[in-house]
PDB file of C-alpha atoms and ligand atoms in Angstrom:
ATOM      1  CA  UNK A   1     125.655  78.414  78.180  1.00 57.00           C
ATOM      2  CA  UNK A   2     128.158  78.708  81.016  1.00 75.00           C
ATOM      3  CA  UNK A   3     127.885  76.569  84.115  1.00 82.00           C
ATOM      4  CA  UNK A   4     127.243  78.358  87.397  1.00 91.00           C
ATOM      5  CA  UNK A   5     127.477  75.923  90.299  1.00 90.00           C
ATOM      6  CA  UNK A   6     125.354  78.245  92.436  1.00 92.00           C
ATOM      7  CA  UNK A   7     122.362  77.418  90.218  1.00 94.00           C
ATOM      8  CA  UNK A   8     122.437  73.961  91.788  1.00 96.00           C
ATOM      9  CA  UNK A   9     122.384  75.122  95.416  1.00 96.00           C
ATOM     10  CA  UNK A  10     119.646  76.205  97.773  1.00 97.00           C
ATOM     11  CA  UNK A  11     121.377  79.447  98.476  1.00 95.00           C
ATOM     12  CA  UNK A  12     119.359  80.121 101.617  1.00 96.00           C
ATOM     13  CA  UNK A  13     121.066  77.076 103.218  1.00 96.00           C
ATOM     14  CA  UNK A  14     124.537  78.580 102.763  1.00 94.00           C
ATOM     15  CA  UNK A  15     127.094  79.044 104.196  1.00 95.00           C
ATOM     16  CA  UNK A  16     127.602  75.318 104.689  1.00 96.00           C
ATOM     17  CA  UNK A  17     128.615  73.821 108.018  1.00 96.00           C
ATOM     18  CA  UNK A  18     131.815  72.123 106.837  1.00 98.00           C
ATOM     19  CA  UNK A  19     135.231  72.985 108.289  1.00 97.00           C
ATOM     20  CA  UNK A  20     137.640  75.132 106.258  1.00 96.00           C
ATOM     21  CA  UNK A  21     139.642  72.780 104.027  1.00 96.00           C
ATOM     22  CA  UNK A  22     137.098  69.938 104.120  1.00 98.00           C
ATOM     23  CA  UNK A  23     136.945  67.827 100.964  1.00 98.00           C
ATOM     24  CA  UNK A  24     133.158  67.501 100.982  1.00 98.00           C
ATOM     25  CA  UNK A  25     132.667  70.721  99.037  1.00 97.00           C
ATOM     26  CA  UNK A  26     134.867  69.401  96.221  1.00 97.00           C
ATOM     27  CA  UNK A  27     132.719  66.288  95.902  1.00 98.00           C
ATOM     28  CA  UNK A  28     129.565  68.365  96.043  1.00 97.00           C
ATOM     29  CA  UNK A  29     130.786  70.534  93.199  1.00 96.00           C
ATOM     30  CA  UNK A  30     131.793  67.472  91.161  1.00 97.00           C
ATOM     31  CA  UNK A  31     128.323  66.069  91.739  1.00 98.00           C
ATOM     32  CA  UNK A  32     126.732  69.349  90.599  1.00 97.00           C
ATOM     33  CA  UNK A  33     128.874  69.283  87.437  1.00 97.00           C
ATOM     34  CA  UNK A  34     127.796  65.678  86.814  1.00 98.00           C
ATOM     35  CA  UNK A  35     124.128  66.664  87.228  1.00 97.00           C
ATOM     36  CA  UNK A  36     124.580  69.528  84.807  1.00 96.00           C
ATOM     37  CA  UNK A  37     126.111  67.217  82.195  1.00 97.00           C
ATOM     38  CA  UNK A  38     123.496  64.507  82.757  1.00 98.00           C
ATOM     39  CA  UNK A  39     120.879  67.196  82.147  1.00 96.00           C
ATOM     40  CA  UNK A  40     118.021  65.261  83.729  1.00 98.00           C
ATOM     41  CA  UNK A  41     114.830  67.275  84.286  1.00 97.00           C
ATOM     42  CA  UNK A  42     115.230  68.654  87.790  1.00 96.00           C
ATOM     43  CA  UNK A  43     111.974  67.216  89.050  1.00 96.00           C
ATOM     44  CA  UNK A  44     113.054  63.706  88.024  1.00 98.00           C
ATOM     45  CA  UNK A  45     116.099  63.749  90.306  1.00 98.00           C
ATOM     46  CA  UNK A  46     115.933  62.719  93.967  1.00 98.00           C
ATOM     47  CA  UNK A  47     118.927  62.910  96.298  1.00 98.00           C
ATOM     48  CA  UNK A  48     118.797  60.884  99.508  1.00 98.00           C
ATOM     49  CA  UNK A  49     121.350  61.032 102.300  1.00 98.00           C
ATOM     50  CA  UNK A  50     122.004  59.459 105.678  1.00 97.00           C
ATOM     51  CA  UNK A  51     123.631  61.120 108.673  1.00 97.00           C
ATOM     52  CA  UNK A  52     127.038  62.729 109.082  1.00 96.00           C
ATOM     53  CA  UNK A  53     129.084  65.574 107.628  1.00 97.00           C
ATOM     54  CA  UNK A  54     128.789  64.236 104.090  1.00 97.00           C
ATOM     55  CA  UNK A  55     125.053  63.682 104.329  1.00 96.00           C
ATOM     56  CA  UNK A  56     124.509  67.396 104.846  1.00 96.00           C
ATOM     57  CA  UNK A  57     125.341  67.659 101.132  1.00 96.00           C
ATOM     58  CA  UNK A  58     121.833  66.668 100.051  1.00 97.00           C
ATOM     59  CA  UNK A  59     120.208  69.607 101.808  1.00 96.00           C
ATOM     60  CA  UNK A  60     122.404  72.133 100.016  1.00 97.00           C
ATOM     61  CA  UNK A  61     121.284  70.975  96.579  1.00 97.00           C
ATOM     62  CA  UNK A  62     118.252  72.509  94.888  1.00 97.00           C
ATOM     63  CA  UNK A  63     116.528  69.243  93.986  1.00 97.00           C
ATOM     64  CA  UNK A  64     114.038  67.010  95.765  1.00 98.00           C
ATOM     65  CA  UNK A  65     116.164  65.795  98.666  1.00 98.00           C
ATOM     66  CA  UNK A  66     115.609  63.593 101.691  1.00 98.00           C
ATOM     67  CA  UNK A  67     117.926  63.738 104.717  1.00 97.00           C
ATOM     68  CA  UNK A  68     117.141  60.448 106.413  1.00 97.00           C
ATOM     69  CA  UNK A  69     118.309  58.487 109.451  1.00 96.00           C
ATOM     70  CA  UNK A  70     121.702  56.987 110.181  1.00 96.00           C
ATOM     71  CA  UNK A  71     122.524  54.063 107.909  1.00 96.00           C
ATOM     72  CA  UNK A  72     119.063  54.104 106.328  1.00 98.00           C
ATOM     73  CA  UNK A  73     119.560  56.198 103.217  1.00 98.00           C
ATOM     74  CA  UNK A  74     119.448  53.135 100.956  1.00 98.00           C
ATOM     75  CA  UNK A  75     116.128  51.779 102.295  1.00 98.00           C
ATOM     76  CA  UNK A  76     114.535  55.233 101.813  1.00 98.00           C
ATOM     77  CA  UNK A  77     116.017  55.421  98.303  1.00 98.00           C
ATOM     78  CA  UNK A  78     114.791  51.903  97.538  1.00 98.00           C
ATOM     79  CA  UNK A  79     111.239  52.905  98.475  1.00 98.00           C
ATOM     80  CA  UNK A  80     111.399  56.053  96.355  1.00 98.00           C
ATOM     81  CA  UNK A  81     112.722  54.165  93.338  1.00 98.00           C
ATOM     82  CA  UNK A  82     110.145  51.406  93.670  1.00 97.00           C
ATOM     83  CA  UNK A  83     107.315  53.942  93.973  1.00 97.00           C
ATOM     84  CA  UNK A  84     108.444  55.664  90.772  1.00 97.00           C
ATOM     85  CA  UNK A  85     111.105  53.774  88.780  1.00 97.00           C
ATOM     86  CA  UNK A  86     111.418  56.709  86.355  1.00 97.00           C
ATOM     87  CA  UNK A  87     113.151  58.833  88.970  1.00 98.00           C
ATOM     88  CA  UNK A  88     116.946  59.215  88.959  1.00 98.00           C
ATOM     89  CA  UNK A  89     117.854  58.492  92.547  1.00 98.00           C
ATOM     90  CA  UNK A  90     121.248  59.368  94.031  1.00 98.00           C
ATOM     91  CA  UNK A  91     122.303  58.347  97.530  1.00 98.00           C
ATOM     92  CA  UNK A  92     124.935  60.195  99.527  1.00 98.00           C
ATOM     93  CA  UNK A  93     126.520  58.393 102.477  1.00 98.00           C
ATOM     94  CA  UNK A  94     129.656  58.622 104.561  1.00 98.00           C
ATOM     95  CA  UNK A  95     131.980  55.734 105.332  1.00 97.00           C
ATOM     96  CA  UNK A  96     130.551  55.161 108.803  1.00 96.00           C
ATOM     97  CA  UNK A  97     126.994  55.486 107.549  1.00 97.00           C
ATOM     98  CA  UNK A  98     127.419  53.073 104.638  1.00 98.00           C
ATOM     99  CA  UNK A  99     129.813  50.495 106.043  1.00 98.00           C
ATOM    100  CA  UNK A 100     128.770  50.177 109.705  1.00 97.00           C
ATOM    101  CA  UNK A 101     125.120  50.736 110.672  1.00 95.00           C
ATOM    102  CA  UNK A 102     124.089  50.784 106.995  1.00 97.00           C
ATOM    103  CA  UNK A 103     126.433  48.022 105.837  1.00 97.00           C
ATOM    104  CA  UNK A 104     123.720  45.410 105.576  1.00 98.00           C
ATOM    105  CA  UNK A 105     121.553  47.711 103.468  1.00 98.00           C
ATOM    106  CA  UNK A 106     124.488  48.341 101.155  1.00 98.00           C
ATOM    107  CA  UNK A 107     125.034  44.637 100.591  1.00 98.00           C
ATOM    108  CA  UNK A 108     121.392  44.043  99.725  1.00 98.00           C
ATOM    109  CA  UNK A 109     120.954  47.105  97.507  1.00 98.00           C
ATOM    110  CA  UNK A 110     123.965  45.836  95.531  1.00 98.00           C
ATOM    111  CA  UNK A 111     122.659  42.261  95.520  1.00 98.00           C
ATOM    112  CA  UNK A 112     119.289  43.390  94.143  1.00 98.00           C
ATOM    113  CA  UNK A 113     120.980  45.555  91.529  1.00 98.00           C
ATOM    114  CA  UNK A 114     118.421  48.295  92.119  1.00 98.00           C
ATOM    115  CA  UNK A 115     118.991  51.305  89.872  1.00 98.00           C
ATOM    116  CA  UNK A 116     120.448  53.739  92.412  1.00 98.00           C
ATOM    117  CA  UNK A 117     123.694  55.687  92.275  1.00 98.00           C
ATOM    118  CA  UNK A 118     125.418  55.628  95.653  1.00 98.00           C
ATOM    119  CA  UNK A 119     128.223  58.105  96.321  1.00 98.00           C
ATOM    120  CA  UNK A 120     130.283  57.215  99.386  1.00 98.00           C
ATOM    121  CA  UNK A 121     132.211  60.131 100.867  1.00 98.00           C
ATOM    122  CA  UNK A 122     135.057  58.196 102.507  1.00 98.00           C
ATOM    123  CA  UNK A 123     137.070  60.286 104.951  1.00 98.00           C
ATOM    124  CA  UNK A 124     138.060  57.165 106.943  1.00 98.00           C
ATOM    125  CA  UNK A 125     136.433  58.426 110.148  1.00 97.00           C
ATOM    126  CA  UNK A 126     133.218  59.538 111.816  1.00 97.00           C
ATOM    127  CA  UNK A 127     133.861  63.242 111.307  1.00 96.00           C
ATOM    128  CA  UNK A 128     130.719  64.911 112.625  1.00 95.00           C
ATOM    129  CA  UNK A 129     130.624  63.110 115.957  1.00 94.00           C
ATOM    130  CA  UNK A 130     134.230  63.933 116.794  1.00 94.00           C
ATOM    131  CA  UNK A 131     136.553  61.463 115.100  1.00 96.00           C
ATOM    132  CA  UNK A 132     135.598  57.935 116.169  1.00 97.00           C
ATOM    133  CA  UNK A 133     137.021  55.153 114.003  1.00 97.00           C
ATOM    134  CA  UNK A 134     134.799  53.641 111.307  1.00 98.00           C
ATOM    135  CA  UNK A 135     135.115  50.249 109.603  1.00 98.00           C
ATOM    136  CA  UNK A 136     137.093  52.083 106.879  1.00 98.00           C
ATOM    137  CA  UNK A 137     139.711  53.549 109.224  1.00 98.00           C
ATOM    138  CA  UNK A 138     142.968  51.848 108.196  1.00 97.00           C
ATOM    139  CA  UNK A 139     144.841  49.713 110.728  1.00 97.00           C
ATOM    140  CA  UNK A 140     147.238  51.685 112.991  1.00 97.00           C
ATOM    141  CA  UNK A 141     145.591  55.045 112.193  1.00 98.00           C
ATOM    142  CA  UNK A 142     144.454  57.133 115.142  1.00 98.00           C
ATOM    143  CA  UNK A 143     140.947  58.153 116.121  1.00 98.00           C
ATOM    144  CA  UNK A 144     139.376  59.478 119.323  1.00 97.00           C
ATOM    145  CA  UNK A 145     138.303  55.908 120.058  1.00 98.00           C
ATOM    146  CA  UNK A 146     141.698  54.512 118.978  1.00 98.00           C
ATOM    147  CA  UNK A 147     144.237  56.922 120.514  1.00 97.00           C
ATOM    148  CA  UNK A 148     146.983  54.280 120.241  1.00 98.00           C
ATOM    149  CA  UNK A 149     146.008  53.251 116.724  1.00 98.00           C
ATOM    150  CA  UNK A 150     143.246  51.227 115.083  1.00 98.00           C
ATOM    151  CA  UNK A 151     143.669  47.516 115.819  1.00 98.00           C
ATOM    152  CA  UNK A 152     140.852  46.285 113.569  1.00 97.00           C
ATOM    153  CA  UNK A 153     141.253  45.515 109.888  1.00 97.00           C
ATOM    154  CA  UNK A 154     139.465  47.878 107.480  1.00 97.00           C
ATOM    155  CA  UNK A 155     138.021  46.700 104.173  1.00 97.00           C
ATOM    156  CA  UNK A 156     137.646  47.853 100.596  1.00 98.00           C
ATOM    157  CA  UNK A 157     134.034  48.999 100.149  1.00 98.00           C
ATOM    158  CA  UNK A 158     134.347  48.816  96.350  1.00 98.00           C
ATOM    159  CA  UNK A 159     135.312  45.155  96.520  1.00 98.00           C
ATOM    160  CA  UNK A 160     132.449  44.534  98.934  1.00 98.00           C
ATOM    161  CA  UNK A 161     129.988  46.160  96.520  1.00 98.00           C
ATOM    162  CA  UNK A 162     131.353  44.166  93.598  1.00 98.00           C
ATOM    163  CA  UNK A 163     131.151  40.922  95.547  1.00 98.00           C
ATOM    164  CA  UNK A 164     127.573  41.688  96.576  1.00 98.00           C
ATOM    165  CA  UNK A 165     126.484  42.252  92.968  1.00 98.00           C
ATOM    166  CA  UNK A 166     126.838  45.968  92.143  1.00 98.00           C
ATOM    167  CA  UNK A 167     126.985  46.354  88.373  1.00 98.00           C
ATOM    168  CA  UNK A 168     129.072  49.547  88.347  1.00 99.00           C
ATOM    169  CA  UNK A 169     131.852  50.289  90.848  1.00 99.00           C
ATOM    170  CA  UNK A 170     134.377  53.093  90.677  1.00 98.00           C
ATOM    171  CA  UNK A 171     136.654  55.103  92.939  1.00 98.00           C
ATOM    172  CA  UNK A 172     138.195  58.551  92.732  1.00 98.00           C
ATOM    173  CA  UNK A 173     139.522  61.102  95.198  1.00 98.00           C
ATOM    174  CA  UNK A 174     139.077  64.788  95.862  1.00 98.00           C
ATOM    175  CA  UNK A 175     142.425  65.246  94.075  1.00 98.00           C
ATOM    176  CA  UNK A 176     141.226  63.283  91.008  1.00 98.00           C
ATOM    177  CA  UNK A 177     138.012  65.242  90.834  1.00 94.00           C
ATOM    178  CA  UNK A 178     137.483  65.129  87.072  1.00 97.00           C
ATOM    179  CA  UNK A 179     137.563  61.360  87.327  1.00 98.00           C
ATOM    180  CA  UNK A 180     134.999  61.602  90.113  1.00 98.00           C
ATOM    181  CA  UNK A 181     132.640  63.641  87.933  1.00 98.00           C
ATOM    182  CA  UNK A 182     132.977  61.136  85.096  1.00 98.00           C
ATOM    183  CA  UNK A 183     132.341  58.159  87.374  1.00 98.00           C
ATOM    184  CA  UNK A 184     129.180  59.797  88.752  1.00 98.00           C
ATOM    185  CA  UNK A 185     127.935  60.440  85.199  1.00 98.00           C
ATOM    186  CA  UNK A 186     128.682  56.888  84.048  1.00 98.00           C
ATOM    187  CA  UNK A 187     127.334  55.376  87.257  1.00 98.00           C
ATOM    188  CA  UNK A 188     124.076  57.302  86.866  1.00 98.00           C
ATOM    189  CA  UNK A 189     123.702  55.953  83.333  1.00 98.00           C
ATOM    190  CA  UNK A 190     124.297  52.364  84.421  1.00 98.00           C
ATOM    191  CA  UNK A 191     120.881  50.643  84.652  1.00 98.00           C
ATOM    192  CA  UNK A 192     121.507  49.043  88.028  1.00 98.00           C
ATOM    193  CA  UNK A 193     123.230  49.596  91.351  1.00 98.00           C
ATOM    194  CA  UNK A 194     126.266  51.845  91.012  1.00 99.00           C
ATOM    195  CA  UNK A 195     128.678  52.617  93.824  1.00 98.00           C
ATOM    196  CA  UNK A 196     131.220  55.403  93.545  1.00 98.00           C
ATOM    197  CA  UNK A 197     133.665  55.807  96.395  1.00 98.00           C
ATOM    198  CA  UNK A 198     134.977  59.350  96.753  1.00 98.00           C
ATOM    199  CA  UNK A 199     138.083  59.300  98.940  1.00 98.00           C
ATOM    200  CA  UNK A 200     137.977  62.656 100.672  1.00 98.00           C
ATOM    201  CA  UNK A 201     140.021  64.639 103.161  1.00 97.00           C
ATOM    202  CA  UNK A 202     138.967  65.497 106.679  1.00 98.00           C
ATOM    203  CA  UNK A 203     141.771  67.530 108.220  1.00 97.00           C
ATOM    204  CA  UNK A 204     139.793  68.184 111.413  1.00 97.00           C
ATOM    205  CA  UNK A 205     138.879  64.727 112.647  1.00 97.00           C
ATOM    206  CA  UNK A 206     141.299  62.471 110.732  1.00 97.00           C
ATOM    207  CA  UNK A 207     144.248  64.371 109.303  1.00 97.00           C
ATOM    208  CA  UNK A 208     145.454  66.193 112.389  1.00 96.00           C
ATOM    209  CA  UNK A 209     145.527  62.920 114.350  1.00 97.00           C
ATOM    210  CA  UNK A 210     147.446  61.165 111.606  1.00 97.00           C
ATOM    211  CA  UNK A 211     150.292  63.449 110.623  1.00 96.00           C
ATOM    212  CA  UNK A 212     148.367  65.344 107.924  1.00 96.00           C
ATOM    213  CA  UNK A 213     147.128  68.458 109.675  1.00 92.00           C
ATOM    214  CA  UNK A 214     146.609  70.576 106.571  1.00 96.00           C
ATOM    215  CA  UNK A 215     144.214  69.903 103.681  1.00 97.00           C
ATOM    216  CA  UNK A 216     147.124  70.111 101.243  1.00 97.00           C
ATOM    217  CA  UNK A 217     148.986  67.338 103.144  1.00 97.00           C
ATOM    218  CA  UNK A 218     145.946  65.140 102.813  1.00 97.00           C
ATOM    219  CA  UNK A 219     145.407  65.855  99.132  1.00 97.00           C
ATOM    220  CA  UNK A 220     149.098  65.182  98.476  1.00 97.00           C
ATOM    221  CA  UNK A 221     148.699  61.834 100.233  1.00 97.00           C
ATOM    222  CA  UNK A 222     145.845  61.000  97.852  1.00 98.00           C
ATOM    223  CA  UNK A 223     147.923  61.988  94.846  1.00 98.00           C
ATOM    224  CA  UNK A 224     150.838  59.835  96.000  1.00 97.00           C
ATOM    225  CA  UNK A 225     148.820  56.760  96.961  1.00 98.00           C
ATOM    226  CA  UNK A 226     146.079  56.450  94.358  1.00 98.00           C
ATOM    227  CA  UNK A 227     147.028  54.067  91.551  1.00 98.00           C
ATOM    228  CA  UNK A 228     145.104  54.079  88.282  1.00 98.00           C
ATOM    229  CA  UNK A 229     143.476  50.685  87.749  1.00 98.00           C
ATOM    230  CA  UNK A 230     144.153  50.834  83.994  1.00 98.00           C
ATOM    231  CA  UNK A 231     147.892  50.997  84.686  1.00 98.00           C
ATOM    232  CA  UNK A 232     147.670  48.070  87.092  1.00 98.00           C
ATOM    233  CA  UNK A 233     145.766  46.007  84.522  1.00 98.00           C
ATOM    234  CA  UNK A 234     148.333  46.861  81.862  1.00 98.00           C
ATOM    235  CA  UNK A 235     151.162  45.766  84.168  1.00 98.00           C
ATOM    236  CA  UNK A 236     152.558  49.317  84.269  1.00 98.00           C
ATOM    237  CA  UNK A 237     151.932  49.958  87.972  1.00 98.00           C
ATOM    238  CA  UNK A 238     151.496  48.006  91.158  1.00 97.00           C
ATOM    239  CA  UNK A 239     149.540  48.703  94.311  1.00 97.00           C
ATOM    240  CA  UNK A 240     151.878  48.899  97.280  1.00 97.00           C
ATOM    241  CA  UNK A 241     150.864  48.391 100.886  1.00 94.00           C
ATOM    242  CA  UNK A 242     148.614  51.267 101.981  1.00 93.00           C
ATOM    243  CA  UNK A 243     147.829  52.326  98.417  1.00 97.00           C
ATOM    244  CA  UNK A 244     144.519  51.953  96.586  1.00 98.00           C
ATOM    245  CA  UNK A 245     143.230  51.815  93.027  1.00 98.00           C
ATOM    246  CA  UNK A 246     141.150  54.480  91.289  1.00 98.00           C
ATOM    247  CA  UNK A 247     139.092  54.462  88.092  1.00 98.00           C
ATOM    248  CA  UNK A 248     136.335  52.193  86.846  1.00 98.00           C
ATOM    249  CA  UNK A 249     136.962  49.124  88.984  1.00 98.00           C
ATOM    250  CA  UNK A 250     134.114  46.874  87.916  1.00 98.00           C
ATOM    251  CA  UNK A 251     131.192  46.689  85.527  1.00 98.00           C
ATOM    252  CA  UNK A 252     128.843  43.910  84.452  1.00 98.00           C
ATOM    253  CA  UNK A 253     125.290  43.552  83.211  1.00 98.00           C
ATOM    254  CA  UNK A 254     122.497  41.987  85.269  1.00 98.00           C
ATOM    255  CA  UNK A 255     118.694  42.313  85.572  1.00 98.00           C
ATOM    256  CA  UNK A 256     117.611  45.478  87.379  1.00 98.00           C
ATOM    257  CA  UNK A 257     115.383  45.108  90.441  1.00 98.00           C
ATOM    258  CA  UNK A 258     112.572  47.610  89.809  1.00 98.00           C
ATOM    259  CA  UNK A 259     112.104  46.335  86.248  1.00 97.00           C
ATOM    260  CA  UNK A 260     111.912  42.751  87.520  1.00 97.00           C
ATOM    261  CA  UNK A 261     109.458  43.873  90.207  1.00 97.00           C
ATOM    262  CA  UNK A 262     107.186  45.557  87.637  1.00 96.00           C
ATOM    263  CA  UNK A 263     107.193  42.336  85.627  1.00 96.00           C
ATOM    264  CA  UNK A 264     106.020  40.443  88.709  1.00 96.00           C
ATOM    265  CA  UNK A 265     103.161  42.943  89.172  1.00 95.00           C
ATOM    266  CA  UNK A 266     102.101  42.436  85.547  1.00 95.00           C
ATOM    267  CA  UNK A 267     102.216  38.659  85.964  1.00 96.00           C
ATOM    268  CA  UNK A 268     100.190  38.815  89.181  1.00 96.00           C
ATOM    269  CA  UNK A 269      97.548  40.925  87.393  1.00 95.00           C
ATOM    270  CA  UNK A 270      97.420  38.399  84.558  1.00 92.00           C
ATOM    271  CA  UNK A 271      98.636  41.023  82.097  1.00 85.00           C
ATOM    272  CA  UNK A 272     100.962  38.649  80.276  1.00 73.00           C
TER     273      UNK A 272
HETATM  274 FE1  SF4 B 301     134.771  67.953 106.866  1.00 58.10          FE
HETATM  275 FE2  SF4 B 301     135.978  66.486 108.719  1.00 58.10          FE
HETATM  276 FE3  SF4 B 301     135.103  68.943 109.326  1.00 58.10          FE
HETATM  277 FE4  SF4 B 301     133.362  66.938 108.881  1.00 58.10          FE
HETATM  278  S1  SF4 B 301     134.850  67.082 110.574  1.00 58.10           S
HETATM  279  S2  SF4 B 301     133.224  69.033 108.076  1.00 58.10           S
HETATM  280  S3  SF4 B 301     134.391  65.760 107.251  1.00 58.10           S
HETATM  281  S4  SF4 B 301     136.743  68.413 107.851  1.00 58.10           S
HETATM  282 MG1   MG B 302     133.251  59.538 107.588  1.00 58.10          MG
END
């Protein structure tokens, strides 16, 4: 049977609101392909999002979706998963959403190793609100709130997630979109907290302020600066200043939160 991406969309919500050349549509398609390959029953999938350009993605998908408040997608998703641990819960967040106002929730979802699959659309900026810098805007890059260049240090959200306890962490870009699909599939199958960073291009709010006015300039930048982690581990590549790794960055096994919670309920009821 052939795959028709439109089967996965609420067609009455289209056309989408994203700018021409935005990378969000590429990620959304990759996510739809991953859902098709995962082949979960549609009514067992829940997609939760926060606020921002990327978080509009949830509403376009023809599943049970919840468009929540800024930075609070993970608490909503945690409640949904705890209420029914059989559900496959995906969480869509932007870089501002997940690393600033929602940063604390990200740390604790990872620490608990709750079985959620978080997809971070990282365009290095607050796109929807007009291009303010986020904690993931690299130093010296320009934003409406940093017209002379960002003076704060950014951080690697994958390393943060790993340090906090996430059991599956991967990164791809809108150029490496087959990798992105595979990471979403593998992350969904990991029985614990999975974080997949999707480095995406925002020509409107980020690129045109930073010497990459066209989508193709931005995608070329991704191609030239993403370094496969397998090559780094094999000593065949190195990560130069300003570059970043892609691929499966981290994986380990640990007890999953909702399972542990159900065990506590059984114990409290004297059922074991
Ligand atoms: Fe996409 Fe950026 Fe436009 Fe938002 S502002 S829709 S992220 S290109
Ligand atoms: Mg953003």
